[in-house]
Coordinates of C-alpha atoms in Angstrom, one line a residue:
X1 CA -56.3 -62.3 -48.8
X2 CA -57.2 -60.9 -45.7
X3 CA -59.1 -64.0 -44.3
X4 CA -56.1 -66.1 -44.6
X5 CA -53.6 -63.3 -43.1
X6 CA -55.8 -62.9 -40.0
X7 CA -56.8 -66.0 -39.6
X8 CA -54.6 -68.9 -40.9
X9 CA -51.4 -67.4 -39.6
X10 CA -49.7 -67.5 -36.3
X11 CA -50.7 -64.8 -33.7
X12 CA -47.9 -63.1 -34.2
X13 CA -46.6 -63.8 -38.0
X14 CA -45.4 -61.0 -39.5
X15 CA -47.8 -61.2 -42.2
X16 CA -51.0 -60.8 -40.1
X17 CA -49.2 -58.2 -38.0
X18 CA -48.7 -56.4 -40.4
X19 CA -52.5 -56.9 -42.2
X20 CA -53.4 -55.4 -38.5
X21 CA -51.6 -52.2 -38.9
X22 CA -53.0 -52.0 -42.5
X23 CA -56.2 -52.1 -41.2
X24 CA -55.9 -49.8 -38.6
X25 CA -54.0 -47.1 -40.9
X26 CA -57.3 -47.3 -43.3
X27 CA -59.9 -46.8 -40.4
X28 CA -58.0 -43.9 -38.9
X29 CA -57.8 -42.2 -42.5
X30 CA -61.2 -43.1 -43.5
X31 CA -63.0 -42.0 -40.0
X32 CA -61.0 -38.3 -40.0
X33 CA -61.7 -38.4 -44.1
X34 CA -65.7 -38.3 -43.0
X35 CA -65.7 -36.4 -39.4
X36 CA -66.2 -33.0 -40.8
X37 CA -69.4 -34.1 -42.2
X38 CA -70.6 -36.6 -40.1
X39 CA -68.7 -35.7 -37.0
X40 CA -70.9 -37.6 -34.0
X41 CA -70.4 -41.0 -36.1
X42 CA -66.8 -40.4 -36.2
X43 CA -66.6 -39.5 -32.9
X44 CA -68.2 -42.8 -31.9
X45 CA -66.1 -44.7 -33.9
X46 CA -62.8 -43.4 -32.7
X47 CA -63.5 -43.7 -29.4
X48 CA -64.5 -47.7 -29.7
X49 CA -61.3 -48.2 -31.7
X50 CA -59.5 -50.3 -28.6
X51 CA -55.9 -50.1 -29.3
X52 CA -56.2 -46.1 -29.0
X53 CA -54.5 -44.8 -26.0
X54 CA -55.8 -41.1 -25.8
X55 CA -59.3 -40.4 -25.1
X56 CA -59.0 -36.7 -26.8
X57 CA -61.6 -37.8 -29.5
X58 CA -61.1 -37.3 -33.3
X59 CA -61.1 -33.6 -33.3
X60 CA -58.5 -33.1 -30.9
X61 CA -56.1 -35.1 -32.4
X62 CA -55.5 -33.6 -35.6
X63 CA -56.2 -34.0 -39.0
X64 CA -54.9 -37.2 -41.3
X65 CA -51.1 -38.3 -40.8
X66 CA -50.2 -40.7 -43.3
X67 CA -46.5 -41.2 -43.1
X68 CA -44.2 -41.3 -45.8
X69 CA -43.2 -45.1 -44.9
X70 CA -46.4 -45.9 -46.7
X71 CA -44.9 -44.5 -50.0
X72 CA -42.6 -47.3 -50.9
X73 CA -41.5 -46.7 -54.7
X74 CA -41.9 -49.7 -56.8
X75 CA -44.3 -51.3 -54.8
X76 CA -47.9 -49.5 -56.2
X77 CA -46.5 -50.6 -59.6
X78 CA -45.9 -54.1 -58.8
X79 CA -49.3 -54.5 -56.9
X80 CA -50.8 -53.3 -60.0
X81 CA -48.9 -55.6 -62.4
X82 CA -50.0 -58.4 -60.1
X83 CA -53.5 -57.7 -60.0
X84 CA -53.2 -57.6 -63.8
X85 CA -51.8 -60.9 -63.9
X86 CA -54.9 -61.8 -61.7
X87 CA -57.4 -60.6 -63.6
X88 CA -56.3 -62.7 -66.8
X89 CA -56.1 -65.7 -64.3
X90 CA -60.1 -65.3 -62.9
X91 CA -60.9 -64.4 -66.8
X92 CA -59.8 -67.6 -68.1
X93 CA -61.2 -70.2 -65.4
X94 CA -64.6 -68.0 -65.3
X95 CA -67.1 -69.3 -62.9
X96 CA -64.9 -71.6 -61.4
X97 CA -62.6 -71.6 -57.7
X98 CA -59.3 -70.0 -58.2
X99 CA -58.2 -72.3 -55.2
X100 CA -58.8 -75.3 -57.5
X101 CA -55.9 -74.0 -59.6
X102 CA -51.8 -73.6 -59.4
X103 CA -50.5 -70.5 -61.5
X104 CA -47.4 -70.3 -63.1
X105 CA -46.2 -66.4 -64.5
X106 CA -43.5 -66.2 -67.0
X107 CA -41.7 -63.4 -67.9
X108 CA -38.7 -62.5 -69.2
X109 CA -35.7 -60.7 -67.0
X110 CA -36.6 -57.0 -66.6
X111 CA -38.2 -54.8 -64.6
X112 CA -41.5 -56.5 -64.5
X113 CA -39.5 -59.7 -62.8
X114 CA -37.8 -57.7 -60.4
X115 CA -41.0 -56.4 -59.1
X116 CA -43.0 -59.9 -59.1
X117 CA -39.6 -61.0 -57.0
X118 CA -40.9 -58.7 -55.0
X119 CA -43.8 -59.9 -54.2
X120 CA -42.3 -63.4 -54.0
X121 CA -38.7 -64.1 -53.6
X122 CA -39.0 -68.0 -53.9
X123 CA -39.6 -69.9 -57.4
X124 CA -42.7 -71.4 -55.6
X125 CA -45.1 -70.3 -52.7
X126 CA -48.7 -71.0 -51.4
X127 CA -48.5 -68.0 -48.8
X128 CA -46.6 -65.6 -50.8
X129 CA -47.7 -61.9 -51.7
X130 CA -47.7 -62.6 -55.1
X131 CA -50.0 -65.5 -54.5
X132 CA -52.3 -63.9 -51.8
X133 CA -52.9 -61.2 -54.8
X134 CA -53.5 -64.6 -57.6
X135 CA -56.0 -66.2 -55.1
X136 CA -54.4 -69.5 -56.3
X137 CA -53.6 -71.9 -54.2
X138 CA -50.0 -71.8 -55.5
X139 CA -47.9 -69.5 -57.7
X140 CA -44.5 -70.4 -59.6
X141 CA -42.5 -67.2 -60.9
X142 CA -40.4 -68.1 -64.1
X143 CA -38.1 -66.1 -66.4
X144 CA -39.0 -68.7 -69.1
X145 CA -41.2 -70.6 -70.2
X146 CA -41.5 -74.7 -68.8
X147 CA -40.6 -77.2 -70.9
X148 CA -43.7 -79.2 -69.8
X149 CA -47.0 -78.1 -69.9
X150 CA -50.0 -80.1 -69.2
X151 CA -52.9 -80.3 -72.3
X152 CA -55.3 -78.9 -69.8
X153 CA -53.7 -75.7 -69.0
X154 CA -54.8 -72.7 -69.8
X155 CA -51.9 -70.1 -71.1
X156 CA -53.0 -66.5 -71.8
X157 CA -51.0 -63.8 -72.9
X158 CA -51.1 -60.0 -71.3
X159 CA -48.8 -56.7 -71.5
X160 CA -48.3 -54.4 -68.4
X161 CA -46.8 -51.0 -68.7
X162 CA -45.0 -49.9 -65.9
X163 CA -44.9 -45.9 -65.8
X164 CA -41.9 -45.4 -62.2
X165 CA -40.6 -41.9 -61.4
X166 CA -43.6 -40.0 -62.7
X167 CA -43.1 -41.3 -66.1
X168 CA -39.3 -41.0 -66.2
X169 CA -38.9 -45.0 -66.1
X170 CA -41.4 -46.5 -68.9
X171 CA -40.7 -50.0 -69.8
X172 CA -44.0 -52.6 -71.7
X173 CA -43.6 -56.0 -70.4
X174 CA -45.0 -59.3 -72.3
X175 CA -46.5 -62.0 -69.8
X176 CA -48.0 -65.4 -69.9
X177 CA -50.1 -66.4 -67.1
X178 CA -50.6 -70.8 -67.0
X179 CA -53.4 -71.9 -65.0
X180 CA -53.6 -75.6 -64.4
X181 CA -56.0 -77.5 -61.9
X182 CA -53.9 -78.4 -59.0
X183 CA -53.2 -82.0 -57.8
X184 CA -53.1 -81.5 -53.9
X185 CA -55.7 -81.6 -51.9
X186 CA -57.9 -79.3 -49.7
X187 CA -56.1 -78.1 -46.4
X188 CA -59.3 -78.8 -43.4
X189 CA -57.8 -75.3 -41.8
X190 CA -57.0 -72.8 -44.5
X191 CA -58.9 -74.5 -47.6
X192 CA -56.2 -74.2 -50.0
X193 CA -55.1 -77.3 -52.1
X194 CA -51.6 -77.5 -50.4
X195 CA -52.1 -80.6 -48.3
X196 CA -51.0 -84.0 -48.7
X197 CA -54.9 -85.4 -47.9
X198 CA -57.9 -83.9 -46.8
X199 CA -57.8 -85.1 -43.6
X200 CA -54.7 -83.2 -42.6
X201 CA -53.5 -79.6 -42.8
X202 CA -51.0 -78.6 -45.0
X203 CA -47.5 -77.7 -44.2
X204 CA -48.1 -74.1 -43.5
X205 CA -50.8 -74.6 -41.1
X206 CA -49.3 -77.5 -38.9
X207 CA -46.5 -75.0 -38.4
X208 CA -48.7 -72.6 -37.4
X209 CA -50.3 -75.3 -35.2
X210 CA -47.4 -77.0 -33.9
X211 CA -45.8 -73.6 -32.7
X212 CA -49.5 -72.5 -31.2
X213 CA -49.2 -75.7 -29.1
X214 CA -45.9 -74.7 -27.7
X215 CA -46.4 -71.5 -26.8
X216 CA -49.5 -72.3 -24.1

């Protein structure tokens, strides 16, 4: 999830911008989390982090300042739901790459959907959140369930409960999760089966490519 972020996407992509300030939210709270007790590592630490702009040093700055932006309702329940979803996924093709596969969630219209569309707004994505969270290398969000389904999918069947508004908002969703081996073939940048042939990139990453290119 993160590899691909920081590494597939365009300098400045949204997506790996905002993996950046992810990761440097979790090292600020996890370096002032441990500098009362191990205060001369901390200290080290904080003053190599380069995109700081005061030299004060950990213990001068304050204790830990997570801001309430971080606290999006909704969104700890859908990650949850997801990696749910996920888990069924990597339990049926056991042993196997998850990259090799194409994943297809059904459920029905409720509150489980809404927060899926979410995660992904369009029917299909390869660089989605939802699909980041599947490790597929593409997801398909459906309210019902296909009318065709290949004899060598897998279909597995899981429940979420979502518990919103400390418990106010309780609602048990049914899912199916299909997991079928996928027919593309394996991008040479990002090594997802998105592209067209192995000897060129998929869509996603000649974009990314093709606007690299313009910009030196």
């Amino acid at each position: 999830l993160l590899s691909c972020r920081l590494y597939c996407e365009e300098a400045k992509d949204p997506k790996r911008r905002s993996c950046q300030t992810v990761l440097a939210e979790a090292l600020d709270i996890v370096v002032r989390s441990f500098a009362p007790i191990l205060p001369h590592l901390a200290e080290e630490v904080f003053q190599y982090i380069p995109y700081k702009k005061d030299s004060e040093g950990v213990f001068r700055t304050g204790w830990i300042k997570a801001s309430s932006a971080w606290k999006k309702p909704g969104t700890e329940e859908a990650i949850e739901g997801a990696c749910a979803m996920r888990d069924s996924f990597l339990g049926s093709i056991s042993g196997k790459n998850a990259l090799e596969y194409e994943v297809i969630i059904v459920i029905e219209p409720g509150l489980l959907f809404e927060l899926m569309e979410a995660l992904q707004a369009e029917e299909t994505s390869s660089v989605s959140q939802l699909n980041e969270i599947m490790m597929a290398s593409q997801t398909t969000l459906l309210s019902e369930f296909p009318k065709e389904t290949p004899s060598d999918a897998n279909i597995i069947k899981g429940t979420f409960l979502i518990n919103l508004e400390g418990g106010d908002i309780c609602e048990q969703s049914s899912y199916k999760v299909i997991a079928r081996p996928i027919a593309k073939a394996k991008c040479p940048r990002c090594r997802r089966y998105t592209a067209q042939s192995s000897s060129t990139p998929c869509p996603r990453c000649l974009q990314v490519l093709a606007a690299g290119k313009g910009s030196t």
